[in-house]
Coordinates of C-alpha atoms and ligand atoms in Angstrom, one line a residue:
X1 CA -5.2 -0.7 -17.4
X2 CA -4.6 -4.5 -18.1
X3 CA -4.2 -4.0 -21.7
X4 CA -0.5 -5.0 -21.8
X5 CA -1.1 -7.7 -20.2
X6 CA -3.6 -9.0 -22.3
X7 CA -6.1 -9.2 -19.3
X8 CA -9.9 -7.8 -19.3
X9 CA -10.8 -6.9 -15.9
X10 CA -12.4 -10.0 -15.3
X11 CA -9.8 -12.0 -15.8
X12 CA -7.4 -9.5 -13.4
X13 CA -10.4 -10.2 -10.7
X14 CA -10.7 -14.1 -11.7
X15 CA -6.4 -14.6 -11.5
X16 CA -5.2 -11.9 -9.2
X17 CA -7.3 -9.7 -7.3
X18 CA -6.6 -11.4 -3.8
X19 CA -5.0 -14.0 -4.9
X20 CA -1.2 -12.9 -6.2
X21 CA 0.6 -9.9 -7.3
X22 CA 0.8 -8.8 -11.4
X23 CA 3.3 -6.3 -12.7
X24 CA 1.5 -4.1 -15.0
X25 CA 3.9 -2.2 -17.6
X26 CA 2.3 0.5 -18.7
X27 CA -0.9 0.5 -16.7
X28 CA -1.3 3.7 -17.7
X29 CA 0.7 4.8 -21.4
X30 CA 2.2 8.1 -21.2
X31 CA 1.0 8.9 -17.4
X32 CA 0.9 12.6 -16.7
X33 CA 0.6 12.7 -12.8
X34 CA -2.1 15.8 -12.3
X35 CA 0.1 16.3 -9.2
X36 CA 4.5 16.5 -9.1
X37 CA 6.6 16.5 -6.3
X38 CA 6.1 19.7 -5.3
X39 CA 2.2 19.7 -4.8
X40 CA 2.6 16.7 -2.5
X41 CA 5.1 18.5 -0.5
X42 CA 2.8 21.6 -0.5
X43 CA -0.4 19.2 0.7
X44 CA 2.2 18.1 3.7
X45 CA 2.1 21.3 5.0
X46 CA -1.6 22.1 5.5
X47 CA -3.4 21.2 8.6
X48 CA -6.0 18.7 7.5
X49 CA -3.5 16.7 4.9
X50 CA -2.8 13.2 6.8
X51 CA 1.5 13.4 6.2
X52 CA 4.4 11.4 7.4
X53 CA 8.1 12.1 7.1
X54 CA 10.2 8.4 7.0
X55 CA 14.1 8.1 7.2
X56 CA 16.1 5.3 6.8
X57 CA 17.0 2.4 4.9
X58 CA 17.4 -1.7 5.1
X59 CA 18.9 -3.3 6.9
X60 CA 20.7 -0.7 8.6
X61 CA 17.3 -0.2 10.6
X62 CA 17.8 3.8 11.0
X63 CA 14.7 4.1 10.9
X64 CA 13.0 7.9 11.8
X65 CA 9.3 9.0 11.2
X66 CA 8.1 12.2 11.7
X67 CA 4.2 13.2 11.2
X68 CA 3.4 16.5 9.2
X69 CA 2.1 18.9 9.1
X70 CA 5.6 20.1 7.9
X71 CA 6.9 23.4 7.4
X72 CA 8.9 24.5 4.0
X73 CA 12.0 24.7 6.7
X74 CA 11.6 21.1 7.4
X75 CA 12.2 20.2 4.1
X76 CA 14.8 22.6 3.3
X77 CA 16.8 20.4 6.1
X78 CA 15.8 17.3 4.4
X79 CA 19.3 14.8 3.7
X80 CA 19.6 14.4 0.4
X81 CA 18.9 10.7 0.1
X82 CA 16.5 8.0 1.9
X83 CA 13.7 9.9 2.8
X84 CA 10.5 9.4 2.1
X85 CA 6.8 11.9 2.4
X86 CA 4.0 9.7 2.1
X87 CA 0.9 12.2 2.0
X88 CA -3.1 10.0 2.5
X89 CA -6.0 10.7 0.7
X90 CA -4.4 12.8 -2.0
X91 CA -7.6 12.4 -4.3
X92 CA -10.1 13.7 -1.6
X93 CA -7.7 16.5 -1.3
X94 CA -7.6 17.4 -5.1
X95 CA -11.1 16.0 -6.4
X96 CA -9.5 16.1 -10.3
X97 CA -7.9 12.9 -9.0
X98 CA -11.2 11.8 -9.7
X99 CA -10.8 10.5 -13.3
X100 CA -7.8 8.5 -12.0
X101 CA -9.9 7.3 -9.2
X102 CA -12.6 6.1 -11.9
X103 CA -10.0 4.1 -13.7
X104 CA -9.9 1.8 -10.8
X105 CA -14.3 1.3 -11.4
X106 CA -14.2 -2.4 -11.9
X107 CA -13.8 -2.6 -8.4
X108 CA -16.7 -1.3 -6.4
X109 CA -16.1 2.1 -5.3
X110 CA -17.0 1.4 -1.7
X111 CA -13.8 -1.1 -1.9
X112 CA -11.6 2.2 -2.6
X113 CA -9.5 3.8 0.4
X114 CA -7.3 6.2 -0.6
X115 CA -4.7 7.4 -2.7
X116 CA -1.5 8.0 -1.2
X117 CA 0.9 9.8 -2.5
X118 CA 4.7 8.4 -1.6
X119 CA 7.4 11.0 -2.8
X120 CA 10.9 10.2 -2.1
X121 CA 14.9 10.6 -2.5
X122 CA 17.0 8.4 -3.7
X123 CA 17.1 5.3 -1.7
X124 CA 14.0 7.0 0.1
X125 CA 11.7 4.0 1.1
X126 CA 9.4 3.2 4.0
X127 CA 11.2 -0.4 5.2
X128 CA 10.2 -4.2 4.4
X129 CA 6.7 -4.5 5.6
X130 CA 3.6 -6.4 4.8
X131 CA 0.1 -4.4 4.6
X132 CA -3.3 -5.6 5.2
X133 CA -5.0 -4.8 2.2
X134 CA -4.9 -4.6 -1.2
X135 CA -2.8 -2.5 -3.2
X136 CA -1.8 -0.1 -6.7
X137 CA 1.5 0.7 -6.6
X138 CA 1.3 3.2 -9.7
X139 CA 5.1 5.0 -10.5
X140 CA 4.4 8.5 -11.0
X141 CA 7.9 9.9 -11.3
X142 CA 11.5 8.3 -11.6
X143 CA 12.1 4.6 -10.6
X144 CA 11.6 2.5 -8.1
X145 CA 12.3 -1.0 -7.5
X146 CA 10.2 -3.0 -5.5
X147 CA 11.0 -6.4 -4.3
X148 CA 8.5 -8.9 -2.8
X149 CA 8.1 -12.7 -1.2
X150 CA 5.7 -14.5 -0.6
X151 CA 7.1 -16.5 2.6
X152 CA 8.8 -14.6 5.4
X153 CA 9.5 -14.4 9.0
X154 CA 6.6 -12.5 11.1
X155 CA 9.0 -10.3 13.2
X156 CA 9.1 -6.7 12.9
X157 CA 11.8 -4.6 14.2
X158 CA 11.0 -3.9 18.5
X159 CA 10.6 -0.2 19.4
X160 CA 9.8 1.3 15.9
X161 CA 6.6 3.2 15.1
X162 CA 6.9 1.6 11.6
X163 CA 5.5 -1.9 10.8
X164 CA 9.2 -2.9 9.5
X165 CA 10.3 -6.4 9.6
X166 CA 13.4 -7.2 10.7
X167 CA 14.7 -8.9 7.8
X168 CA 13.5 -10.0 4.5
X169 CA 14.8 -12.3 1.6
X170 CA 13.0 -11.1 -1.6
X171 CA 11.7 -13.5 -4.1
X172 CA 10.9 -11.5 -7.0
X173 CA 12.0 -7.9 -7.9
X174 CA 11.2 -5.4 -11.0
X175 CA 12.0 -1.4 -11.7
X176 CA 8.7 0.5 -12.3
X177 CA 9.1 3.2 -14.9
X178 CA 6.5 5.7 -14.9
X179 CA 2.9 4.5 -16.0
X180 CA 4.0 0.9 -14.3
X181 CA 2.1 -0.3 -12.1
X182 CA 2.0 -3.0 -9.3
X183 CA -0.9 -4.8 -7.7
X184 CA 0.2 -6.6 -4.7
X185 CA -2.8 -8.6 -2.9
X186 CA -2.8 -8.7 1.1
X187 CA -0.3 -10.2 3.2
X188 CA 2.6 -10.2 0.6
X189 CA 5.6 -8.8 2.0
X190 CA 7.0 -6.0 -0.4
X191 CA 10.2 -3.1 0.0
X192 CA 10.1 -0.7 -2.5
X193 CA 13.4 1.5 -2.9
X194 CA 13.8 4.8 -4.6
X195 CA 16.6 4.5 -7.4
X196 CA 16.3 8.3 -7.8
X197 CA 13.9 11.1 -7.1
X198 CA 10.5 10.2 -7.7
X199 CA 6.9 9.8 -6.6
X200 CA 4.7 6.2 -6.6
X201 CA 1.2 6.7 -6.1
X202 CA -0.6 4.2 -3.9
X203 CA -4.4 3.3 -4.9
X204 CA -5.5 1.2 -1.3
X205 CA -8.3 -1.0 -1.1
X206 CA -8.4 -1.4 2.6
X207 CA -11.4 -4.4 3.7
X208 CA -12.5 -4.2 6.9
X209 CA -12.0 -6.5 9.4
X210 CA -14.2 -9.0 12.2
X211 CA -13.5 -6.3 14.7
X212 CA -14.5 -3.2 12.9
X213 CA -17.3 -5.0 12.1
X214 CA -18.7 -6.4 15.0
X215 CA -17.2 -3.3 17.1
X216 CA -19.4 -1.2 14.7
X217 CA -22.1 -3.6 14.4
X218 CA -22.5 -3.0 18.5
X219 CA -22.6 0.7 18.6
X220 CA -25.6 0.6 16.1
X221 CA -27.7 -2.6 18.0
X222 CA -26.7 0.1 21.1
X223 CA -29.3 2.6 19.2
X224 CA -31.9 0.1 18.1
X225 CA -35.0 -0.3 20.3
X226 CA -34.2 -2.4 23.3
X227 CA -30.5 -2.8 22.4
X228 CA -31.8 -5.0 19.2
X229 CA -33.2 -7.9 21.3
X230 CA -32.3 -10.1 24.1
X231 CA -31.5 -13.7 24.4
X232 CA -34.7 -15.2 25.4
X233 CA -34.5 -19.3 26.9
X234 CA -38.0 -20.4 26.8
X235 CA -38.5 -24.2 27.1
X236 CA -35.4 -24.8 29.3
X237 CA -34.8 -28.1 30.9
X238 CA -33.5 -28.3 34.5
X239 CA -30.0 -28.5 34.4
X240 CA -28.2 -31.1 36.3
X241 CA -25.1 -29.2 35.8
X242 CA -25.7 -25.6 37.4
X243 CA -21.7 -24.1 36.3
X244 CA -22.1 -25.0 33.1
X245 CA -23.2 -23.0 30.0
X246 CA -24.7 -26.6 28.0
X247 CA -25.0 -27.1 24.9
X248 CA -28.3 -26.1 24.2
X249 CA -27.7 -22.8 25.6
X250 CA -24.9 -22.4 22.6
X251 CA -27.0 -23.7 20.5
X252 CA -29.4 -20.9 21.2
X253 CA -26.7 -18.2 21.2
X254 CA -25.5 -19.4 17.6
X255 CA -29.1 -18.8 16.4
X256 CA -29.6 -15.4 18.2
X257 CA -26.6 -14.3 17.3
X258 CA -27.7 -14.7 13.4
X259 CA -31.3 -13.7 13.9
X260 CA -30.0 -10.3 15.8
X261 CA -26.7 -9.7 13.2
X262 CA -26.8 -10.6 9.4
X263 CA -30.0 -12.0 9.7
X264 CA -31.9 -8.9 11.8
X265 CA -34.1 -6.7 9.6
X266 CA -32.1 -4.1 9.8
X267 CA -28.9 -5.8 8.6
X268 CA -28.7 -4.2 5.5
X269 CA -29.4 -0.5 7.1
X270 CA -26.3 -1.0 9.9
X271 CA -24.1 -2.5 6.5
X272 CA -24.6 0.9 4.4
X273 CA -24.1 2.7 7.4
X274 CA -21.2 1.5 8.0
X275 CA -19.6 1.2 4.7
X276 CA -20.4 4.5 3.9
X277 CA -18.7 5.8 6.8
X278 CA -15.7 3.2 7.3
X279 CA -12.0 5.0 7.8
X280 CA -13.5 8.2 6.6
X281 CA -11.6 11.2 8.2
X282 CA -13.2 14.4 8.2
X283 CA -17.1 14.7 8.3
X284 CA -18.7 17.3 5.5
X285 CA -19.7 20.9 6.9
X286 CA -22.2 22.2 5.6
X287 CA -22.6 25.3 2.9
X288 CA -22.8 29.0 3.4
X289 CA -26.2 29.3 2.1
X290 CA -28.9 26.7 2.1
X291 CA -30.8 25.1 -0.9
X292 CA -34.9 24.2 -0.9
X293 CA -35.9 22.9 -4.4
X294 CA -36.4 26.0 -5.7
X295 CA -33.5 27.5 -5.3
X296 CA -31.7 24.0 -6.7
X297 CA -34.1 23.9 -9.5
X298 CA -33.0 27.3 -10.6
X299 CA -28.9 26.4 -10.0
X300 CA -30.2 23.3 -12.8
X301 CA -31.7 25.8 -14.7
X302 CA -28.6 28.1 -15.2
X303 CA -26.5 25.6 -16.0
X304 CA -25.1 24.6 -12.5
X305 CA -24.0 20.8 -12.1
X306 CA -23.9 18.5 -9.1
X307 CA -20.7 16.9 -7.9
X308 CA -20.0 14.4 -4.5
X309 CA -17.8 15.5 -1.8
X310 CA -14.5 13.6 -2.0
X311 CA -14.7 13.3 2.0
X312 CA -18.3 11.9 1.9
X313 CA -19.0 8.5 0.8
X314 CA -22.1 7.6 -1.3
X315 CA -23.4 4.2 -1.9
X316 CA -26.4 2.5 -2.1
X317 CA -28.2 -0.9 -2.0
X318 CA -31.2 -2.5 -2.8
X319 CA -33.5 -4.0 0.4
X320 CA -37.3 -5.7 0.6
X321 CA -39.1 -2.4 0.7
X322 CA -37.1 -0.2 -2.1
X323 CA -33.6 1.0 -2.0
X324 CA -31.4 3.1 0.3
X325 CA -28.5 5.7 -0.4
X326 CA -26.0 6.6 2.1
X327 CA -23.8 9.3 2.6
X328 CA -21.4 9.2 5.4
X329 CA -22.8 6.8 7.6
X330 CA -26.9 8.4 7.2
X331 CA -29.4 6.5 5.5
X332 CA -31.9 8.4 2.6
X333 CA -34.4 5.7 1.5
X334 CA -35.3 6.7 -1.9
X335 CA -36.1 5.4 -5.6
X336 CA -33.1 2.9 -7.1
X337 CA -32.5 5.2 -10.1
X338 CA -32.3 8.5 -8.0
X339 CA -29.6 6.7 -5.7
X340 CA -27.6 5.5 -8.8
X341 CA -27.5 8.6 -10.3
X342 CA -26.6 10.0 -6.9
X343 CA -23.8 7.4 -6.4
X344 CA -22.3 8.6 -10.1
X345 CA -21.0 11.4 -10.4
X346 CA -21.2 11.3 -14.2
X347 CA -25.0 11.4 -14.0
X348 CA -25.0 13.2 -11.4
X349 CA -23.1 15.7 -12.9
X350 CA -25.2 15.6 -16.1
X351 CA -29.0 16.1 -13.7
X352 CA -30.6 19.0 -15.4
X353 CA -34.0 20.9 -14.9
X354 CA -36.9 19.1 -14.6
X355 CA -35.8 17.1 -11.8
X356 CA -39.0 15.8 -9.8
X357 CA -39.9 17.9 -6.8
X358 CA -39.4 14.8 -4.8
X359 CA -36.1 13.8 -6.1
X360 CA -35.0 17.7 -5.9
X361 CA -35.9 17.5 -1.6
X362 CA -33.5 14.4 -1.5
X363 CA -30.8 16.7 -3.5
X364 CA -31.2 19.6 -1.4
X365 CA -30.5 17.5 2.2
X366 CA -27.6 15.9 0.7
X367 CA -26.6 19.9 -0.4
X368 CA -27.8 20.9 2.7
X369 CA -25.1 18.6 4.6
X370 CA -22.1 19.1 2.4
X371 CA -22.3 15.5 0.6
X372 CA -22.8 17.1 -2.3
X373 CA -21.9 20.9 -4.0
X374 CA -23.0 22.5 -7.3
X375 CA -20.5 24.1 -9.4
X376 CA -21.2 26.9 -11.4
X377 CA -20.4 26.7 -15.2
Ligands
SIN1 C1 5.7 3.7 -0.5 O1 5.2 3.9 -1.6 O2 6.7 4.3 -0.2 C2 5.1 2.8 0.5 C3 3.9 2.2 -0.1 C4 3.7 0.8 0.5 O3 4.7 0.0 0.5 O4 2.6 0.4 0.8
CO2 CO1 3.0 -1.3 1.6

């Protein structure tokens, strides 16, 4: 991906990944989006497709959004410039995004968002703004320039859904061709502007923040036995000073607070969980017919292969007592090598006959739940 710019991946991570933005020309040579313009459109309209409809331009502030799903009427009384469809999670929606996806495996998968796909009319664009996350801007189709800076004025336009700001002086600016890309790191501020029709393709790497954190980090204590401990105060002194929380009370709370959080046995269990299920949209149903290791170990047999649900997330880590894979938010503590096959979908893909019985149960409740299907040769 870096190759034009004479960057290994390491060097992309060690000079830019958080840190500043790098146009990449020809990120990726002779780019053939799986997807065109009118797939997106087509994803808009169905009912579980995450879709927005944006009108308007800088700095005349007209600023309209709409949210899908949209009809083929609605677009048939489309204007004929500055709109833009942004459609989310394009690659869960069409798994062969997948190999795209996999491009993008120097960065730990669990990093990944989405990918969103932005298509738009000339002068379509979604407004100065400045995201929270890092970000691929990949031109699919057409141009588009995109202009950035670094320093800017915090205030967004009042009353408007969008996160727009009110006005912006760019620093920098550059057309993307198709196969160009753009990594902007958080908490640049960017506009990117249609020159004609065409489609960018967003690859977001969203981190989560304090609050998600410690908001999820309290539902799980919520579960654990006794609400995962209690401050305790043995050894306290009288206190002279009845209204006040002293400092040896804070001093307490600081050490409970890591002996109960990062530092509680079960730290690592809550951090899969929660990784594993962080901004994911729809939970995976379950199949038609259920699997028991026979009936998988025959699927092997004929030739069937194994592949992840692009709605579940799989990941796994290593603990004290062994190591744990999770799927959507639920823990499977199991071998290391059976949870890295799991968690790549090449070997997974490639597990044949003569899987161990036990390895086979772990397979079938990941079938058995939807984080997983086979496909038949
Ligand atoms: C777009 O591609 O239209 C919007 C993407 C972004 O600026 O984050
Ligand atoms: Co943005």
């Amino acid at each position: 991906m870096f190759s034009h710019c004479g960057l290994t991946p390491q060097q992309f991570l060690d000079g830019y990944w958080q840190r500043k933005p790098l146009l990449i020309r020809q990120a990726f040579a002779d780019f053939q989006p799986e997807l065109d313009r009118d797939d997106i459109a087509g994803l808009a309209c169905e009912e579980l497709a995450e879709s927005r409809l944006i009108t308007g331009s800088y700095p005349e502030h007209d600023w309209q959004l709409r949210y899908g799903p949209f009809s083929e009427a609605d677009f048939a009384e489309m204007p004929e410039c500055n709109w833009t469809l942004l459609v989310q999670d394009v690659e869960k929606h069409y798994p062969p995004l997948s190999g795209l996806m996999s491009r993008f495996d120097f960065i730990p998968r669990w990093r990944i968002d989405d990918l969103m796909a932005s298509v738009a009319g000339p002068g379509g664009s979604v407004g100065p703004h400045v995201d929270q996350y890092d970000v691929f801007l990949i031109q699919a189709e057409g141009s588009r320039t995109w202009a950035i800076a670094h320093s800017y004025e915090d205030e967004l336009l009042p009353d408007c859904e969008l996160n727009v700001m009110r006005s912006f002086t760019p620093e920098q600016q550059w057309t993307l061709q198709p196969g160009d890309a753009l990594y902007l790191p958080p908490g640049v501020a960017h506009h990117g502007v249609a020159l004609n029709s065409g489609m960018t393709w967003s690859v977001g790497m969203r981190a989560p923040s304090a609050a998600d954190l410690f908001q999820a980090f309290g539902e799980w204590s919520a579960e654990q036995p006794g609400d995962g401990g209690r401050y305790r105060d043995r050894g306290l002194k009288v206190s002279r000073c009845a209204g006040r929380v002293g400092p040896d009370a804070i001093a307490r709370f600081e050490q409970f607070f890591q002996s109960t959080g990062a530092g509680s046995p079960g730290f690592s269990s809550f951090l899969g969980s929660f990784l594993s299920s962080y901004r994911l949209a729809h939970k995976p149903a379950p199949p038609d017919v259920l699997f028991d290791p026979s009936s998988l170990g025959e699927v092997l047999k004929n030739g069937g292969s194994l592949k992840h649900n692009p709605w579940t997330r799989l990941l796994w880590l290593q603990h004290d007592d062994g190591a744990s894979l999770f799927a959507a938010g639920t823990e499977f503590p199991c071998p290391a090598a059976l949870a890295e096959t799991v968690c790549d979908p090449g070997l997974l893909s490639r597990l044949k006959a003569g899987t161990s019985a036990s390895d086979l149960e772990l397979l079938c409740e990941l079938l058995n739940r939807g984080h997983l299907y086979v496909e038949q040769l």
